[in-house]
Short mmCIF file of N, CA and C in Angstrom, two decimals:
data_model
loop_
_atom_site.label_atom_id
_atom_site.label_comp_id
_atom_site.label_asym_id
_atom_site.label_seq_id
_atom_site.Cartn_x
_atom_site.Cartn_y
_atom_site.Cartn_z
N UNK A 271 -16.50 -37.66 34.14
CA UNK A 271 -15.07 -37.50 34.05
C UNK A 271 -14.58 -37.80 32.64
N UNK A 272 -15.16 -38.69 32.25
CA UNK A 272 -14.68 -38.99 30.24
C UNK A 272 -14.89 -38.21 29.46
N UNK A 273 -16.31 -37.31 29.88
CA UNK A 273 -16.14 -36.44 28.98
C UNK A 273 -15.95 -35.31 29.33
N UNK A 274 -14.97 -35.05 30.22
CA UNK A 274 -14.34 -33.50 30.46
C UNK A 274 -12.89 -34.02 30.24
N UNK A 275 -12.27 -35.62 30.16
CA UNK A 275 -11.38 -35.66 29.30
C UNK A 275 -10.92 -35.49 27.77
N UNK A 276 -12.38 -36.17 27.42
CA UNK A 276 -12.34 -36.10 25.97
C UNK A 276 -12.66 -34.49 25.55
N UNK A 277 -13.27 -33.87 26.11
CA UNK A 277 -13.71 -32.26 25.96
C UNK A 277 -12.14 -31.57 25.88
N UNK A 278 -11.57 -31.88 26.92
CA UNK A 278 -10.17 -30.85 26.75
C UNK A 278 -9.29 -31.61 26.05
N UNK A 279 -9.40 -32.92 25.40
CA UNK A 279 -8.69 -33.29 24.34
C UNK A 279 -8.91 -32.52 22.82
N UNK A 280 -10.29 -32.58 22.77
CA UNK A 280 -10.64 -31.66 21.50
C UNK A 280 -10.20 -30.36 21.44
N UNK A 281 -10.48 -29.85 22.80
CA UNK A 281 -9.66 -28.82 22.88
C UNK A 281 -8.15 -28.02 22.64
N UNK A 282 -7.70 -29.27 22.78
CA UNK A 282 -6.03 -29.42 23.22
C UNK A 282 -5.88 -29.35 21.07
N UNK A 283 -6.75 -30.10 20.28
CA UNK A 283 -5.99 -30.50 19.49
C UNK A 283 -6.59 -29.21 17.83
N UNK A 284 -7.80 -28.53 18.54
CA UNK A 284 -8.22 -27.73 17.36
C UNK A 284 -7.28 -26.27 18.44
N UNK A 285 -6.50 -26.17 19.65
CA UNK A 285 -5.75 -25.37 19.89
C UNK A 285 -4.36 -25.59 19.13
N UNK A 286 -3.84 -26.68 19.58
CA UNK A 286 -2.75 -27.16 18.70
C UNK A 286 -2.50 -26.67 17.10
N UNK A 287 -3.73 -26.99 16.45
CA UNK A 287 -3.65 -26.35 15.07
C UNK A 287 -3.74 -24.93 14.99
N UNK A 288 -4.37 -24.05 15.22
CA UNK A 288 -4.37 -22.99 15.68
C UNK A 288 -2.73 -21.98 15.44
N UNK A 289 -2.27 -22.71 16.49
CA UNK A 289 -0.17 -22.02 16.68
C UNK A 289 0.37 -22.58 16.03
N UNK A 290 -0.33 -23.84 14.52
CA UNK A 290 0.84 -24.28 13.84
C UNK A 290 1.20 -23.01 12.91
N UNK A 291 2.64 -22.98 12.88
CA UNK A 291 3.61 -21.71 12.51
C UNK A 291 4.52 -22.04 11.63
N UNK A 292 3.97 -24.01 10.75
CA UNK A 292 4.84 -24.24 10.06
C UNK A 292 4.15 -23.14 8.26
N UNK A 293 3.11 -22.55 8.01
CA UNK A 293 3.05 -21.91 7.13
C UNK A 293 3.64 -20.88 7.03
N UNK A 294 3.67 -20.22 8.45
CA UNK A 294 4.38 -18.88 8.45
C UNK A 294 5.75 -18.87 8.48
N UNK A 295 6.27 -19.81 8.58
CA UNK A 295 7.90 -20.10 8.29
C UNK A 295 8.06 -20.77 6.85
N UNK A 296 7.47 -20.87 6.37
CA UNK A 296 7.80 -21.40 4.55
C UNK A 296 7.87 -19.69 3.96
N UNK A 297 6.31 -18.70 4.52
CA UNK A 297 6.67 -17.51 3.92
C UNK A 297 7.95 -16.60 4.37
N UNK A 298 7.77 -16.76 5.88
CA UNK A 298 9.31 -16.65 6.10
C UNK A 298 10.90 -17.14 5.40
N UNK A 299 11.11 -18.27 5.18
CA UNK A 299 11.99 -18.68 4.17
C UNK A 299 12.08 -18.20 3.03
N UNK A 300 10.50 -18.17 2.14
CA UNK A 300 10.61 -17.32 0.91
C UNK A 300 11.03 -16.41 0.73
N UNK A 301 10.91 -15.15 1.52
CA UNK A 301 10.90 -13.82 1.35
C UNK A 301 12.39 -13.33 1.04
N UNK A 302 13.35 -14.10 1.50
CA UNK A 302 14.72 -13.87 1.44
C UNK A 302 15.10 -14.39 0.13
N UNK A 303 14.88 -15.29 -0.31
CA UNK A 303 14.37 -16.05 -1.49
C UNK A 303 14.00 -15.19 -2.66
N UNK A 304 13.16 -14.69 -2.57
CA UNK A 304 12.26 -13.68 -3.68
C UNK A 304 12.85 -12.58 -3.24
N UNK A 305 13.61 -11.61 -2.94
CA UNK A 305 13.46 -10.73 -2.65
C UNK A 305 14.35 -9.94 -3.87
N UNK A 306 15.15 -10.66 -4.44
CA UNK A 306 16.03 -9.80 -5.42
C UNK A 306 14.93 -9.49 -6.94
N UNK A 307 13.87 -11.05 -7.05
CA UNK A 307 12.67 -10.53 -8.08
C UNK A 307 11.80 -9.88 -7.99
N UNK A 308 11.07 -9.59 -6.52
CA UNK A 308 10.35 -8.81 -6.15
C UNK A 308 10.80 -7.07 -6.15
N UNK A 309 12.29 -6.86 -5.94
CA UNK A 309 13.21 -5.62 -5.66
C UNK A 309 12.97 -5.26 -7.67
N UNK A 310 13.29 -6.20 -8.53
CA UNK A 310 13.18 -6.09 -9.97
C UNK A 310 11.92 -5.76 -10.52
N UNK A 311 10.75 -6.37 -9.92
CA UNK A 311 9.80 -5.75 -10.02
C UNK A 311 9.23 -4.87 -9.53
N UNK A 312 9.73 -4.49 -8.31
CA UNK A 312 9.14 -3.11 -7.70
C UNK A 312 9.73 -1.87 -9.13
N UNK A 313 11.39 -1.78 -9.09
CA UNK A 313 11.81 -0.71 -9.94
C UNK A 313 10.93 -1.02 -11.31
N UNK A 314 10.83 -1.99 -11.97
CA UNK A 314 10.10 -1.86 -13.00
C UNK A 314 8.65 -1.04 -12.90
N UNK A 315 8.27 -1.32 -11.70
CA UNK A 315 6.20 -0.39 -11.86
C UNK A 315 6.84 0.73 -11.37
N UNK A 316 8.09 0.85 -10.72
CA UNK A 316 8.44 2.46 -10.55
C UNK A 316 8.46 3.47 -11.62
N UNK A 317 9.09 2.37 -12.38
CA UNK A 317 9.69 2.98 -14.10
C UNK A 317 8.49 3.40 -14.73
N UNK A 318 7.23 2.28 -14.17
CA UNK A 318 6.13 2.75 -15.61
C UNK A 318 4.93 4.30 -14.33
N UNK A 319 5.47 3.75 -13.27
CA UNK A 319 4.26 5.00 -12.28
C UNK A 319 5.08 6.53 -13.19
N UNK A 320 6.18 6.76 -13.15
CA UNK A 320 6.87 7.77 -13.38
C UNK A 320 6.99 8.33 -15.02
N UNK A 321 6.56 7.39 -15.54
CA UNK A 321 6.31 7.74 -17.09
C UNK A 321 5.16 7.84 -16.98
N UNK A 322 3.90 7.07 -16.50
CA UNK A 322 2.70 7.46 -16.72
C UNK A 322 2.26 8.44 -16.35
N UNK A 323 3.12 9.33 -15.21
CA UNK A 323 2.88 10.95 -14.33
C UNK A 323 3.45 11.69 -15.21
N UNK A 324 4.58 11.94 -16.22
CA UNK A 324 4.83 12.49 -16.76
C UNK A 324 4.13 12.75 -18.37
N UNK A 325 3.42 11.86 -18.58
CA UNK A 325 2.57 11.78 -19.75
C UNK A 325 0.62 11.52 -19.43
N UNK A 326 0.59 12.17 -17.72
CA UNK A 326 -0.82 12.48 -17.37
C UNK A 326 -1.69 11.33 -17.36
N UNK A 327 -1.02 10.39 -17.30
CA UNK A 327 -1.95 9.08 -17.48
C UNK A 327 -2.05 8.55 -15.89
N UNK A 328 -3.31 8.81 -15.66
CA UNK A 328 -3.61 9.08 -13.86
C UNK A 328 -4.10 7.77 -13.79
N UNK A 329 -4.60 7.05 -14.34
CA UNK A 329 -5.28 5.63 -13.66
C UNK A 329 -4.11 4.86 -13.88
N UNK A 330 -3.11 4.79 -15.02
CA UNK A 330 -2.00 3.80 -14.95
C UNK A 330 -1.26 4.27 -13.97
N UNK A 331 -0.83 5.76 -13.63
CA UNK A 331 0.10 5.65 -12.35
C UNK A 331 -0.62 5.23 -11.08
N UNK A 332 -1.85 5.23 -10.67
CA UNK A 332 -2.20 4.60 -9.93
C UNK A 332 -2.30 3.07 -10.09
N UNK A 333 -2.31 2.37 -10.99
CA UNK A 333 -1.75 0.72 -11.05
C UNK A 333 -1.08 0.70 -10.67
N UNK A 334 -0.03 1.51 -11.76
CA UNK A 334 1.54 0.94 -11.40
C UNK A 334 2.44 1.22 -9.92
N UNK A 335 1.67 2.15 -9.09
CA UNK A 335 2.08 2.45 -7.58
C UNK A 335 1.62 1.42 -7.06
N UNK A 336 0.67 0.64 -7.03
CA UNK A 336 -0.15 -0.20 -6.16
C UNK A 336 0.69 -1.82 -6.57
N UNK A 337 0.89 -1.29 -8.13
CA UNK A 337 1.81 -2.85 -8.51
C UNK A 337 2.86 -2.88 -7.76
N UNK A 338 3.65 -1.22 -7.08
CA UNK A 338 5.01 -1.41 -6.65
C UNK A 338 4.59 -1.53 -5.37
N UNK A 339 3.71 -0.84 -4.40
CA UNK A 339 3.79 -1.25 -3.33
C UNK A 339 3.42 -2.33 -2.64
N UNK A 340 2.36 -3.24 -3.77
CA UNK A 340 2.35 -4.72 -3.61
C UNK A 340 3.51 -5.93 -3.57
N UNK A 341 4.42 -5.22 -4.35
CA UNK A 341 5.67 -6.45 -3.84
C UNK A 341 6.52 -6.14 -2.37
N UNK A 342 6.06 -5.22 -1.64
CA UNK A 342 6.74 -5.22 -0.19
C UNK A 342 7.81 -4.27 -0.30
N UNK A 343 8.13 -3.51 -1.69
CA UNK A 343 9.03 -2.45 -1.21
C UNK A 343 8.47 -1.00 -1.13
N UNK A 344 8.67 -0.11 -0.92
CA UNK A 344 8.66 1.37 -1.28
C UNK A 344 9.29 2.26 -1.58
N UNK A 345 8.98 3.42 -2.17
CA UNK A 345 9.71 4.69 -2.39
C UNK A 345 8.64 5.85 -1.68
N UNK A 346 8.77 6.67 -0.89
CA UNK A 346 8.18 7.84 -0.19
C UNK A 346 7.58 8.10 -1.46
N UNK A 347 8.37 8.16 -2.78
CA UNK A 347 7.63 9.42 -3.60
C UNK A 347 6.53 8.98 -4.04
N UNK A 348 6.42 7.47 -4.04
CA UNK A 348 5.33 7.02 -4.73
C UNK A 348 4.02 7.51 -4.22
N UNK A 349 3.61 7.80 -2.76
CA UNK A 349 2.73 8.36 -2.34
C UNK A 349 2.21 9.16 -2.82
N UNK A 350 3.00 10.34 -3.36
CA UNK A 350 2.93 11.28 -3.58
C UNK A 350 2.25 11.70 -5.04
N UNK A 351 2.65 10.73 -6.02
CA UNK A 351 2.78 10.65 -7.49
C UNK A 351 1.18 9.92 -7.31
N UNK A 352 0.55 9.23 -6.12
CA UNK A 352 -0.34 8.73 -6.23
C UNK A 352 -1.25 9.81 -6.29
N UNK A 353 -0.81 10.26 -4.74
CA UNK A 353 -1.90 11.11 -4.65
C UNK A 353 -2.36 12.55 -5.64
N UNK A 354 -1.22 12.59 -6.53
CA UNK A 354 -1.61 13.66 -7.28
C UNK A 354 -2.58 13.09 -8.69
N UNK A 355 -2.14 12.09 -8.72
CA UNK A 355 -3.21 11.09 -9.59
C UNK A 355 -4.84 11.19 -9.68
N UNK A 356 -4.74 10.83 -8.15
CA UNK A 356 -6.12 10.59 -7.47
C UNK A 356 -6.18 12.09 -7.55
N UNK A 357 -5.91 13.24 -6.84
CA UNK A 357 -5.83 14.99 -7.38
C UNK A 357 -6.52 14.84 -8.31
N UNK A 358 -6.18 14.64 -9.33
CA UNK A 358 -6.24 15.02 -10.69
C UNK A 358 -7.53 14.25 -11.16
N UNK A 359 -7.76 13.33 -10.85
CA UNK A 359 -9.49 12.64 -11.35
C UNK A 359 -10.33 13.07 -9.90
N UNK A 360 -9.89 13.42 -9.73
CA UNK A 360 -11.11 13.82 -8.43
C UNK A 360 -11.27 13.40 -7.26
N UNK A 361 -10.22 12.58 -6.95
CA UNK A 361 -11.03 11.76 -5.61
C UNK A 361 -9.59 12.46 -4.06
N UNK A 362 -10.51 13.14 -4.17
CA UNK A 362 -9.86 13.80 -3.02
C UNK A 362 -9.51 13.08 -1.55
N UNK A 363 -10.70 12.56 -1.57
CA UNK A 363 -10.07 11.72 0.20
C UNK A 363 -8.75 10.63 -0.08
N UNK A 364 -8.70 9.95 -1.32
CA UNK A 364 -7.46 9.16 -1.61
C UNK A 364 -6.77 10.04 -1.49
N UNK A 365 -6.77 11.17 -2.38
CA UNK A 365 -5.22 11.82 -2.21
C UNK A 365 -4.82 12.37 -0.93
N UNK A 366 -5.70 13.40 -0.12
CA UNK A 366 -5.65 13.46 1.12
C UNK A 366 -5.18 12.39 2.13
N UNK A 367 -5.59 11.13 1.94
CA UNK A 367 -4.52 9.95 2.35
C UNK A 367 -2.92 9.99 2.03
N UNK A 368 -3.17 10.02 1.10
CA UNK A 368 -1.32 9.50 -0.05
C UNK A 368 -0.61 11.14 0.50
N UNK A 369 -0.77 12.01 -0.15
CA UNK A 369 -0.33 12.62 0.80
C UNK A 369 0.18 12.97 2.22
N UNK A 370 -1.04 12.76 3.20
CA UNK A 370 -0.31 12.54 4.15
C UNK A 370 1.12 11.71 5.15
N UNK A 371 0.88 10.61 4.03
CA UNK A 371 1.71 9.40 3.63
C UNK A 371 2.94 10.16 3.39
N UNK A 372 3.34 10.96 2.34
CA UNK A 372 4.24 11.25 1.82
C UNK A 372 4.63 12.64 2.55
N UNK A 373 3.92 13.11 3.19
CA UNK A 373 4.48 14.29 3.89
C UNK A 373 5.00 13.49 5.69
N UNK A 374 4.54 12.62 5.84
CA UNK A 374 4.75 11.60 6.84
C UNK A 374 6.76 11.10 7.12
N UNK A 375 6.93 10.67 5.34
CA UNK A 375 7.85 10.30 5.13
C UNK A 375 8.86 11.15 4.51
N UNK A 376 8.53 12.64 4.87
CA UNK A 376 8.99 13.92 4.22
C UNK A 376 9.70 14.19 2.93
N UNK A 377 8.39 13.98 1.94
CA UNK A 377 8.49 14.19 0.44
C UNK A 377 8.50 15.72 0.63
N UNK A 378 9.10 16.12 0.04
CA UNK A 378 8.71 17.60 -0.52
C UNK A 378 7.88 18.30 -1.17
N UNK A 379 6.96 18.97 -0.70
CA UNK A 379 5.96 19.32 -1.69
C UNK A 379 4.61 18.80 -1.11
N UNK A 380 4.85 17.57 -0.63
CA UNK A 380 3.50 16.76 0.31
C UNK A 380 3.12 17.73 1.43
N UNK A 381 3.50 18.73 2.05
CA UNK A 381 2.63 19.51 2.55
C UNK A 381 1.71 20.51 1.95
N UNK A 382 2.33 21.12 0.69
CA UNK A 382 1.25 22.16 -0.18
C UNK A 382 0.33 20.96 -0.79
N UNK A 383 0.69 20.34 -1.06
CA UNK A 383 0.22 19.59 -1.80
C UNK A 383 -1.34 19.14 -0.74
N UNK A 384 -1.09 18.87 -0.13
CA UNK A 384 -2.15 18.53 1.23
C UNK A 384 -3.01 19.35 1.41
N UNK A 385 -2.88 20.20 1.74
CA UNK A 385 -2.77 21.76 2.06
C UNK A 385 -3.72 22.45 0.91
N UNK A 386 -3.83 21.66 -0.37
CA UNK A 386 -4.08 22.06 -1.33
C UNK A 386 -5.30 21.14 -1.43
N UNK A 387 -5.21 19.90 -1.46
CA UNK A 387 -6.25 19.32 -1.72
C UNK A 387 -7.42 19.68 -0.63
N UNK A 388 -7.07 19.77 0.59
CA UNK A 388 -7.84 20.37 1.91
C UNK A 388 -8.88 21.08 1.28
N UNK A 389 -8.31 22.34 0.64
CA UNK A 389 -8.94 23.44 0.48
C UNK A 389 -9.81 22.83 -0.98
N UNK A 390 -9.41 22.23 -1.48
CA UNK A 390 -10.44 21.30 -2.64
C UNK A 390 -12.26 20.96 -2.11
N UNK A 391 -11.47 20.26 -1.26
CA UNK A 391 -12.44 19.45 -0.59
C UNK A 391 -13.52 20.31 0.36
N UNK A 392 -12.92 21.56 1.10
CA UNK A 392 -13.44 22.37 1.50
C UNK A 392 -14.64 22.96 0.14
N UNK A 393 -14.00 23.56 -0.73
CA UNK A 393 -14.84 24.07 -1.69
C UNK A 393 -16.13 22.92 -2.41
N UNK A 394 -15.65 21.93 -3.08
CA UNK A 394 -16.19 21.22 -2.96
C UNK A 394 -18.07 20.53 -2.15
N UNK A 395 -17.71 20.61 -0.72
CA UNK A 395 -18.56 20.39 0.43
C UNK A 395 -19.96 21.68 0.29
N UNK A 396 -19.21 23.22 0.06
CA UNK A 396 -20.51 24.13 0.00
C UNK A 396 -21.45 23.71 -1.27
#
């Protein structure tokens, strides 16, 4: 009997820790907190994804999308700007992702665009 008390005490107390939910309420608190620097830094890697697509620089717009969608916000287009990135050096199954992403969230263009890489990848395979 003592030790099927002491057994479901151990139990009781590595369960106990388990549902503590006081970490997830500090990030909870934060987020409201951060959210006007995080919103400042999202538009900033927006600013540099969109200059680096316009001046062909395919591995920085892929940073700088991943920098923006790492702070918790988005823009649909960014998908899109990714996936033509990834297009453009070759890696077709990323873009085939990002794309779908962006035709998901009805970018324009994210269906040819899809549609397009498909047939890449098709050729490609023979």
């Amino acid at each position: 009997m003592r030790k099927v008390v002491m057994l479901m005490a151990l139990i009781c107390i590595v369960v106990g820790n388990l549902y503590d939910d006081s970490p997830m309420e500090k990030v909870l608190r934060a987020s409201p907190e951060t959210a006007p620097r995080r919103h400042k830094a999202f538009e900033s890697f927006c600013e540099q994804a969109y200059e680096a697509y316009h001046d062909d620089r395919w591995i920085d717009v892929i940073k700088s999308v991943n920098r923006a969608l790492n702070t918790g916000f988005y823009n649909d287009s960014l998908y899109f700007f990714r996936g033509f990135a990834y297009e453009s050096l070759g890696y077709f199954k990323y873009a085939k992702n990002d794309y779908k992403m962006a035709k998901k969230n009805g970018v324009y263009g994210a269906n040819t665009a899809l549609e397009r890489v498909k047939q890449k990848m098709k050729a490609k395979r023979r």
